[in-house]
Short mmCIF file of C-alpha atoms and ligand atoms in Angstrom, two decimals:
data_model
loop_
_atom_site.label_atom_id
_atom_site.label_comp_id
_atom_site.label_asym_id
_atom_site.label_seq_id
_atom_site.Cartn_x
_atom_site.Cartn_y
_atom_site.Cartn_z
CA MET I 1402 -2.36 -77.83 -16.42
CA THR I 1403 -3.82 -74.89 -14.59
CA ASN I 1404 -5.58 -75.50 -11.32
CA THR I 1405 -9.02 -73.91 -11.05
CA PHE I 1406 -9.04 -74.07 -7.25
CA SER I 1407 -8.06 -70.71 -5.72
CA TYR I 1408 -5.11 -70.31 -3.40
CA HIS I 1409 -5.65 -66.57 -3.12
CA VAL I 1410 -7.42 -64.93 -0.22
CA SER I 1411 -11.22 -64.81 -0.42
CA GLU I 1412 -13.33 -61.67 -0.18
CA SER I 1413 -13.90 -62.43 3.51
CA GLY I 1414 -10.19 -62.91 4.22
CA PHE I 1415 -9.88 -66.69 4.22
CA TYR I 1416 -7.66 -69.26 2.55
CA GLY I 1417 -9.92 -72.29 2.73
CA GLU I 1418 -10.56 -72.78 6.44
CA PHE I 1419 -7.61 -70.60 7.50
CA GLY I 1420 -7.12 -66.84 7.85
CA GLY I 1421 -9.70 -64.27 8.91
CA ALA I 1422 -9.23 -61.43 11.40
CA PHE I 1423 -9.60 -62.44 15.04
CA ILE I 1424 -8.67 -59.24 16.81
CA PRO I 1425 -9.48 -57.32 19.96
CA GLU I 1426 -12.22 -54.71 19.60
CA MET I 1427 -9.65 -51.94 20.18
CA LEU I 1428 -7.86 -52.78 16.92
CA TYR I 1429 -10.94 -53.13 14.79
CA ALA I 1430 -10.85 -49.58 13.38
CA ASN I 1431 -7.19 -49.88 12.34
CA VAL I 1432 -7.42 -53.28 10.73
CA GLU I 1433 -10.68 -52.30 9.02
CA GLU I 1434 -9.09 -49.13 7.65
CA ILE I 1435 -6.23 -51.14 6.18
CA ARG I 1436 -8.62 -53.78 4.83
CA THR I 1437 -10.87 -51.31 3.06
CA LYS I 1438 -8.00 -49.23 1.62
CA TYR I 1439 -4.98 -51.44 0.91
CA LEU I 1440 -5.93 -52.69 -2.54
CA ASP I 1441 -6.83 -49.22 -3.79
CA ILE I 1442 -3.69 -47.68 -2.32
CA ILE I 1443 -1.25 -50.26 -3.64
CA SER I 1444 -2.75 -50.19 -7.12
CA GLU I 1445 -2.44 -46.40 -7.45
CA PRO I 1446 0.05 -45.57 -10.23
CA ALA I 1447 1.90 -43.14 -7.91
CA PHE I 1448 2.26 -45.85 -5.26
CA GLN I 1449 3.45 -48.42 -7.79
CA GLU I 1450 5.95 -45.95 -9.21
CA GLU I 1451 7.43 -45.11 -5.79
CA PHE I 1452 7.45 -48.78 -4.72
CA ASN I 1453 9.19 -49.94 -7.90
CA HIS I 1454 11.64 -47.04 -7.83
CA LEU I 1455 12.69 -47.87 -4.26
CA LEU I 1456 12.92 -51.60 -4.99
CA ARG I 1457 15.25 -50.86 -7.87
CA ASP I 1458 17.46 -48.02 -6.68
CA TYR I 1459 17.33 -48.47 -2.91
CA VAL I 1460 16.98 -52.24 -2.43
CA GLY I 1461 18.99 -53.14 -5.54
CA ARG I 1462 16.40 -55.25 -7.36
CA PRO I 1463 16.15 -57.33 -9.40
CA SER I 1464 18.09 -59.75 -7.21
CA PRO I 1465 20.11 -62.21 -9.31
CA LEU I 1466 18.99 -65.75 -10.09
CA TYR I 1467 22.27 -67.64 -9.74
CA ARG I 1468 22.92 -71.16 -11.03
CA ALA I 1469 24.90 -72.87 -8.29
CA GLU I 1470 27.32 -75.14 -10.15
CA THR I 1471 28.56 -77.24 -7.26
CA LEU I 1472 25.07 -77.87 -5.89
CA SER I 1473 23.79 -78.64 -9.40
CA ARG I 1474 26.47 -81.29 -9.87
CA LYS I 1475 25.84 -82.77 -6.44
CA TYR I 1476 22.06 -83.09 -6.81
CA GLY I 1477 21.95 -83.85 -10.54
CA ALA I 1478 19.57 -81.01 -11.40
CA ASN I 1479 19.82 -77.31 -12.21
CA ILE I 1480 19.86 -75.60 -8.84
CA TYR I 1481 19.20 -71.86 -8.96
CA LEU I 1482 19.51 -69.56 -5.96
CA LYS I 1483 17.23 -66.52 -5.86
CA ARG I 1484 19.61 -64.07 -4.20
CA GLU I 1485 17.43 -62.14 -1.74
CA ASP I 1486 20.53 -62.14 0.48
CA LEU I 1487 21.96 -59.44 -1.81
CA ASN I 1488 19.14 -56.99 -1.08
CA HIS I 1489 19.88 -53.87 0.97
CA THR I 1490 19.75 -54.95 4.65
CA GLY I 1491 20.46 -58.57 3.71
CA ALA I 1492 17.14 -60.37 3.32
CA HIS I 1493 13.76 -60.40 1.58
CA LYS I 1494 12.12 -58.52 4.48
CA ILE I 1495 12.86 -55.10 2.94
CA ASN I 1496 10.44 -55.73 0.03
CA ASN I 1497 7.56 -55.78 2.50
CA THR I 1498 8.72 -52.92 4.73
CA ILE I 1499 9.06 -50.60 1.72
CA GLY I 1500 5.49 -51.44 0.72
CA GLN I 1501 4.11 -51.01 4.22
CA ILE I 1502 5.91 -47.73 4.98
CA LEU I 1503 4.44 -46.24 1.78
CA LEU I 1504 1.01 -47.45 2.92
CA ALA I 1505 1.53 -46.05 6.46
CA LYS I 1506 2.41 -42.64 5.02
CA ARG I 1507 -0.76 -42.63 2.94
CA LEU I 1508 -2.77 -43.57 6.06
CA GLY I 1509 -1.23 -40.56 7.83
CA LYS I 1510 0.56 -42.61 10.53
CA LYS I 1511 3.53 -41.05 12.33
CA ARG I 1512 4.69 -43.89 14.51
CA ILE I 1513 5.78 -47.37 13.38
CA ILE I 1514 6.04 -50.51 15.48
CA ALA I 1515 7.32 -53.94 14.51
CA GLU I 1516 8.18 -57.32 15.99
CA THR I 1517 11.35 -59.14 15.07
CA GLY I 1518 12.92 -62.56 15.59
CA ALA I 1519 16.27 -62.76 13.85
CA GLY I 1520 16.28 -58.98 13.69
CA GLN I 1521 16.07 -58.85 9.89
CA HIS I 1522 12.54 -57.48 9.93
CA GLY I 1523 13.50 -55.04 12.69
CA VAL I 1524 16.44 -53.80 10.64
CA ALA I 1525 14.32 -53.56 7.49
CA THR I 1526 11.68 -51.58 9.42
CA ALA I 1527 14.23 -49.31 11.11
CA THR I 1528 15.73 -48.70 7.67
CA VAL I 1529 12.51 -47.55 5.99
CA CYS I 1530 11.60 -45.45 9.06
CA ALA I 1531 14.97 -43.68 8.81
CA LEU I 1532 14.36 -43.20 5.09
CA MET I 1533 10.91 -41.70 5.64
CA GLY I 1534 11.60 -39.88 8.93
CA LEU I 1535 9.12 -41.83 11.07
CA GLU I 1536 9.50 -42.92 14.69
CA CYS I 1537 10.35 -46.63 15.02
CA ILE I 1538 9.90 -49.01 17.96
CA VAL I 1539 10.93 -52.65 17.52
CA TYR I 1540 9.91 -55.42 19.94
CA MET I 1541 12.35 -58.30 20.18
CA GLY I 1542 12.55 -61.32 22.50
CA ALA I 1543 15.25 -60.99 25.16
CA VAL I 1544 16.79 -64.31 24.01
CA ASP I 1545 16.91 -63.10 20.41
CA ILE I 1546 18.51 -59.81 21.47
CA VAL I 1547 21.46 -61.88 22.72
CA ARG I 1548 21.75 -64.31 19.78
CA GLN I 1549 21.29 -61.61 17.11
CA ALA I 1550 23.36 -58.84 18.67
CA PRO I 1551 24.70 -57.44 15.35
CA ASN I 1552 21.16 -56.69 14.20
CA VAL I 1553 20.31 -54.96 17.50
CA ALA I 1554 23.28 -52.64 16.93
CA ARG I 1555 22.13 -51.98 13.36
CA MET I 1556 18.62 -51.01 14.49
CA GLN I 1557 20.08 -48.67 17.08
CA MET I 1558 22.39 -47.09 14.49
CA LEU I 1559 19.32 -46.45 12.34
CA GLY I 1560 17.64 -44.59 15.19
CA ALA I 1561 15.09 -47.22 16.28
CA SER I 1562 14.26 -48.13 19.89
CA VAL I 1563 14.63 -51.85 20.56
CA VAL I 1564 12.35 -53.03 23.38
CA PRO I 1565 13.01 -56.47 24.92
CA ALA I 1566 10.11 -58.94 25.35
CA GLU I 1567 10.68 -60.77 28.63
CA SER I 1568 7.69 -63.14 28.71
CA GLY I 1569 7.36 -66.81 27.62
CA SER I 1570 10.31 -68.17 25.66
CA LYS I 1571 11.47 -64.55 25.12
CA THR I 1572 11.47 -65.05 21.35
CA LEU I 1573 9.41 -64.05 18.31
CA LYS I 1574 5.96 -65.01 19.62
CA ASP I 1575 6.52 -62.94 22.75
CA ALA I 1576 7.80 -59.95 20.75
CA THR I 1577 4.63 -60.16 18.64
CA ASN I 1578 2.46 -60.12 21.77
CA GLU I 1579 4.25 -56.96 22.97
CA ALA I 1580 3.83 -55.27 19.58
CA ILE I 1581 0.10 -56.03 19.59
CA ARG I 1582 -0.18 -54.61 23.12
CA ASP I 1583 1.52 -51.40 21.97
CA TRP I 1584 -0.78 -51.15 18.95
CA ILE I 1585 -3.88 -51.46 21.14
CA ASN I 1586 -2.59 -48.58 23.30
CA ASN I 1587 -1.59 -46.34 20.38
CA ALA I 1588 -4.00 -47.38 17.67
CA GLU I 1589 -4.66 -43.92 16.27
CA THR I 1590 -1.11 -42.77 15.64
CA THR I 1591 0.56 -46.06 14.89
CA HIS I 1592 0.96 -48.47 12.00
CA TYR I 1593 2.12 -51.99 12.86
CA ILE I 1594 4.42 -53.33 10.14
CA ILE I 1595 4.01 -57.10 10.48
CA GLY I 1596 7.08 -58.86 9.09
CA SER I 1597 5.62 -62.04 7.71
CA ALA I 1598 2.59 -63.44 5.90
CA ILE I 1599 0.75 -63.76 9.19
CA GLY I 1600 -1.62 -61.71 11.35
CA PRO I 1601 -5.23 -60.68 10.75
CA HIS I 1602 -6.60 -60.24 7.23
CA PRO I 1603 -5.50 -58.33 5.16
CA TYR I 1604 -1.91 -58.61 6.40
CA PRO I 1605 -1.10 -62.06 4.97
CA ASP I 1606 -2.36 -60.99 1.55
CA MET I 1607 -0.76 -57.55 1.72
CA VAL I 1608 2.65 -58.92 2.71
CA THR I 1609 2.37 -61.61 0.01
CA ARG I 1610 1.65 -58.98 -2.64
CA PHE I 1611 4.69 -56.93 -1.60
CA GLN I 1612 6.88 -60.06 -1.71
CA ALA I 1613 5.39 -61.29 -5.02
CA ILE I 1614 8.11 -59.37 -6.88
CA VAL I 1615 10.34 -62.36 -6.09
CA SER I 1616 8.40 -64.87 -8.22
CA GLU I 1617 7.72 -62.22 -10.87
CA GLU I 1618 11.48 -61.89 -11.33
CA ILE I 1619 12.04 -65.67 -11.19
CA GLN I 1620 9.66 -66.04 -14.16
CA TRP I 1621 11.58 -63.78 -16.54
CA GLN I 1622 15.02 -64.61 -15.19
CA LEU I 1623 14.46 -68.33 -15.65
CA LYS I 1624 13.03 -67.73 -19.12
CA GLU I 1625 16.19 -65.83 -20.05
CA LYS I 1626 18.42 -68.61 -18.76
CA THR I 1627 16.52 -71.75 -19.73
CA GLY I 1628 13.79 -70.73 -22.18
CA LYS I 1629 11.16 -71.83 -19.62
CA ASP I 1630 9.22 -69.36 -17.50
CA HIS I 1631 8.53 -71.81 -14.68
CA PRO I 1632 10.75 -74.01 -12.52
CA ASP I 1633 9.92 -77.62 -11.64
CA TYR I 1634 10.39 -76.88 -7.94
CA VAL I 1635 10.42 -73.79 -5.77
CA ILE I 1636 11.86 -74.38 -2.30
CA ALA I 1637 11.69 -71.90 0.57
CA CYS I 1638 12.12 -71.99 4.32
CA VAL I 1639 9.08 -71.05 6.36
CA GLY I 1640 8.80 -69.11 9.57
CA GLY I 1641 5.61 -67.10 9.17
CA GLY I 1642 5.87 -67.61 5.43
CA SER I 1643 6.73 -64.36 3.66
CA ASN I 1644 9.76 -65.42 1.62
CA ALA I 1645 7.92 -68.58 0.58
CA ALA I 1646 4.78 -66.59 -0.27
CA GLY I 1647 6.79 -64.26 -2.50
CA ALA I 1648 8.68 -67.06 -4.23
CA PHE I 1649 5.46 -69.08 -4.78
CA TYR I 1650 3.00 -66.32 -5.67
CA HIS I 1651 3.07 -66.37 -9.47
CA PHE I 1652 3.25 -70.18 -9.51
CA LEU I 1653 0.41 -70.90 -7.08
CA HIS I 1654 -1.96 -71.98 -9.83
CA ASP I 1655 0.62 -73.58 -12.11
CA ASP I 1656 0.56 -77.32 -11.45
CA ARG I 1657 3.84 -77.81 -13.28
CA VAL I 1658 5.58 -76.15 -10.34
CA ARG I 1659 5.96 -78.12 -7.13
CA LEU I 1660 5.95 -75.89 -4.06
CA ILE I 1661 8.17 -77.07 -1.20
CA LEU I 1662 8.39 -75.63 2.31
CA ALA I 1663 11.30 -76.24 4.68
CA GLU I 1664 10.43 -76.10 8.34
CA ALA I 1665 12.65 -75.97 11.42
CA ALA I 1666 12.74 -79.32 13.22
CA GLY I 1667 15.05 -77.86 15.90
CA LYS I 1668 16.49 -80.77 17.87
CA GLY I 1669 14.15 -83.20 16.04
CA ILE I 1670 10.42 -83.26 15.34
CA ASP I 1671 9.68 -85.58 18.27
CA SER I 1672 12.23 -84.06 20.62
CA GLY I 1673 9.88 -81.56 22.21
CA HIS I 1674 12.24 -78.83 20.98
CA SER I 1675 11.17 -77.86 17.49
CA ALA I 1676 9.27 -75.32 15.41
CA ALA I 1677 7.83 -77.83 12.93
CA THR I 1678 4.44 -76.16 12.94
CA SER I 1679 2.81 -77.78 9.97
CA ILE I 1680 3.71 -81.26 11.15
CA LEU I 1681 2.98 -80.77 14.86
CA GLY I 1682 0.40 -78.01 14.56
CA THR I 1683 -3.37 -78.11 14.86
CA LYS I 1684 -5.99 -75.56 13.91
CA GLY I 1685 -6.27 -72.58 16.21
CA ILE I 1686 -5.96 -68.83 16.48
CA ILE I 1687 -2.66 -67.02 16.93
CA HIS I 1688 -1.89 -63.34 16.45
CA GLY I 1689 -5.14 -62.54 14.73
CA CYS I 1690 -5.66 -65.43 12.34
CA MET I 1691 -6.95 -68.99 12.20
CA THR I 1692 -4.08 -71.22 11.19
CA LEU I 1693 -1.96 -74.23 12.15
CA LEU I 1694 -0.12 -73.74 15.41
CA MET I 1695 1.68 -75.77 18.03
CA GLN I 1696 -0.65 -76.02 21.02
CA THR I 1697 -1.62 -78.39 23.82
CA SER I 1698 -4.98 -80.19 23.73
CA ASP I 1699 -6.43 -77.40 25.89
CA GLY I 1700 -5.20 -74.65 23.57
CA GLN I 1701 -2.05 -73.44 25.36
CA ILE I 1702 0.66 -72.46 22.90
CA VAL I 1703 3.64 -74.81 22.98
CA GLU I 1704 6.92 -72.90 23.20
CA PRO I 1705 8.70 -73.39 19.90
CA TYR I 1706 12.42 -74.00 19.53
CA SER I 1707 14.87 -73.52 16.69
CA LEU I 1708 18.50 -72.47 16.71
CA SER I 1709 17.38 -70.06 14.00
CA ALA I 1710 15.62 -67.03 15.51
CA GLY I 1711 13.67 -66.30 12.32
CA LEU I 1712 11.98 -69.73 12.26
CA ASP I 1713 11.38 -69.94 16.01
CA TYR I 1714 7.61 -69.33 15.81
CA PRO I 1715 4.73 -71.65 16.83
CA GLY I 1716 2.45 -70.68 13.93
CA ILE I 1717 2.54 -70.50 10.14
CA GLY I 1718 0.83 -68.10 7.72
CA PRO I 1719 -2.77 -69.02 6.86
CA MET I 1720 -2.01 -69.21 3.14
CA HIS I 1721 0.65 -71.84 3.86
CA ALA I 1722 -1.66 -73.75 6.20
CA HIS I 1723 -4.11 -73.93 3.29
CA LEU I 1724 -1.43 -74.85 0.73
CA ILE I 1725 -0.32 -77.71 2.98
CA LYS I 1726 -3.79 -78.94 3.98
CA SER I 1727 -4.95 -78.92 0.35
CA GLY I 1728 -1.85 -80.82 -0.77
CA ARG I 1729 -0.64 -78.00 -3.04
CA ALA I 1730 2.61 -77.59 -1.08
CA SER I 1731 4.78 -80.25 0.56
CA VAL I 1732 6.75 -79.80 3.74
CA TYR I 1733 10.11 -81.19 4.77
CA ALA I 1734 11.75 -80.45 8.10
CA ALA I 1735 15.44 -79.87 8.77
CA THR I 1736 17.08 -79.99 12.20
CA ASP I 1737 19.50 -77.43 13.63
CA ASP I 1738 22.39 -79.76 12.80
CA GLU I 1739 21.23 -80.38 9.23
CA ALA I 1740 20.82 -76.63 8.69
CA MET I 1741 24.30 -75.98 10.10
CA MET I 1742 25.81 -78.56 7.73
CA ALA I 1743 24.07 -76.77 4.85
CA VAL I 1744 25.51 -73.43 6.03
CA ILE I 1745 29.02 -74.87 5.97
CA GLU I 1746 28.48 -76.55 2.62
CA LEU I 1747 27.16 -73.44 0.82
CA SER I 1748 29.86 -71.27 2.37
CA ARG I 1749 32.67 -73.57 1.28
CA SER I 1750 31.32 -74.80 -2.07
CA GLU I 1751 29.72 -71.63 -3.48
CA GLY I 1752 31.32 -68.85 -1.43
CA ILE I 1753 27.94 -67.72 -0.08
CA ILE I 1754 27.28 -67.64 3.67
CA PRO I 1755 23.51 -68.05 4.02
CA ALA I 1756 21.32 -67.01 6.95
CA LEU I 1757 20.53 -69.86 9.33
CA GLU I 1758 16.84 -69.66 8.37
CA THR I 1759 17.70 -69.98 4.68
CA ALA I 1760 19.95 -72.96 5.39
CA HIS I 1761 16.87 -75.03 6.25
CA ALA I 1762 15.77 -74.71 2.60
CA LEU I 1763 19.20 -75.90 1.46
CA ALA I 1764 19.29 -78.74 4.00
CA ILE I 1765 16.19 -80.47 2.63
CA LEU I 1766 17.83 -80.99 -0.78
CA ASP I 1767 19.36 -84.11 0.77
CA LYS I 1768 15.85 -85.49 1.42
CA MET I 1769 14.63 -84.98 -2.15
CA THR I 1770 15.38 -86.60 -5.49
CA PHE I 1771 15.44 -84.75 -8.78
CA LYS I 1772 15.51 -85.76 -12.42
CA LYS I 1773 18.36 -84.59 -14.60
CA ASP I 1774 17.52 -81.26 -16.28
CA GLU I 1775 14.87 -80.33 -13.74
CA ASN I 1776 15.02 -76.70 -12.70
CA VAL I 1777 14.97 -76.10 -8.97
CA VAL I 1778 14.76 -72.59 -7.54
CA ILE I 1779 15.68 -72.06 -3.90
CA SER I 1780 14.75 -68.85 -2.16
CA LEU I 1781 18.03 -67.66 -0.66
CA SER I 1782 16.11 -65.52 1.79
CA GLY I 1783 19.01 -63.87 3.59
CA ARG I 1784 22.71 -63.62 4.29
CA GLY I 1785 24.52 -65.06 7.27
CA ASP I 1786 26.34 -62.02 8.68
CA LYS I 1787 23.92 -61.79 11.61
CA ASP I 1788 24.56 -65.47 12.45
CA LEU I 1789 28.35 -65.48 12.41
CA ASN I 1790 28.62 -65.73 16.21
CA THR I 1791 26.28 -68.73 16.21
CA TYR I 1792 28.23 -70.33 13.36
CA ILE I 1793 31.67 -69.90 14.94
CA LYS I 1794 30.41 -71.21 18.28
CA TYR I 1795 28.85 -74.23 16.53
CA LEU I 1796 32.09 -75.02 14.66
CA GLU I 1797 34.08 -74.79 17.90
CA ASP I 1798 31.59 -76.85 19.94
CA HIS I 1799 31.53 -79.57 17.28
CA GLN I 1800 35.28 -79.41 16.65
CA ILE I 1801 34.82 -78.71 12.97
CA PRO I 1802 38.07 -77.22 11.61
CA LEU I 1803 37.89 -73.45 11.16
C1 PLP V 1269 12.58 -63.61 8.74
C2 PLP V 1269 13.36 -64.53 7.92
C3 PLP V 1269 12.83 -65.78 7.52
C4 PLP V 1269 11.50 -66.31 7.98
O1 PLP V 1269 10.41 -65.51 7.70
P1 PLP V 1269 9.38 -65.81 6.53
O2 PLP V 1269 8.33 -64.78 6.74
O3 PLP V 1269 8.88 -67.21 6.73
O4 PLP V 1269 10.09 -65.64 5.25
C5 PLP V 1269 13.58 -66.55 6.65
N1 PLP V 1269 14.80 -66.16 6.24
C6 PLP V 1269 15.35 -64.99 6.63
C7 PLP V 1269 16.70 -64.62 6.14
C8 PLP V 1269 14.65 -64.14 7.48
O5 PLP V 1269 15.20 -62.99 7.84
#
């Protein structure tokens, strides 16, 4: 039953052929400091105590595992939603920012920078900086600043500076470039809180460990509800891969559990306007790691597209690249329209308005078949409040009754 092949990061920072730390010389000292210290720091009892205390009393964990009755009837299986949308700040991102702010404090850093796409990671970072009294600068693509205006206002309320990234497609990739530039210029004072399971080693592993609480809870919650401590499927949307990494972590080596990733096909995989990285991507280096990314034959990054700002990224975390290449995880892609239909369906059938990113995980249910009595857990990574403008505009444009 149990797979002997390892899906965890190796000593040298690789997941199979993916991962590593491909960074400018100027960042070497910072990344090396994190690499040599992170495991010791996060395993300290005092760190664990503070982390778990904040997850419980500040974030509101454990997040519920909710059996969605209407979806279960429709798909003929037991569909459970892992309610990360109910966390403080509205998504799974806060699990990681709590972990990283505690690490930054122990590294003596005074200044925090972050990149953000949908703004959820920016909000989660601004939140923990307010909590800990640290300066916070968030880089965000100029296009995303417009489509995720409510989150920009939230970051500003929390005291963070939001800096627009004006290059390229003015989205997540460009915000990440700006954040890296800042870090190079302020390496000594600054910790960069990366918001997904991407970046140079040890970030993908560190972020995965902070998000692993999600699958730890799924194990005991499912056991309570069904008598089984593992689902038959875990489904998660994938941008950089942090909500998927957290939902998968404790099942990585359990072959009874099928791991499913939902990617953003945008206007269609072959339309030239998508973010379906694992399908269209080839091996290359982006933002400090070797992974799958959308690039031309001469290595220029292809501008990604998704209506969902949080999935609009040309790369994928190295752990996920390895899970896909090795056949451990399967990928399905959902278009903007399919995701929007899933938003409307969950809102009207379960009374839960999901984030547009999350809706991609719901949309692929239509492409799968389940056996009766199979247990399917979907990572409900975030809530849809930030997307309401996009949703209302979509309903009006498509003349769907309000
Ligand atoms: C950021 C975000 C994502 C995508 O990021 P991952 O690191 O792939 O999880 C998905 N859902 C929501 C709600 C987000 O905020």
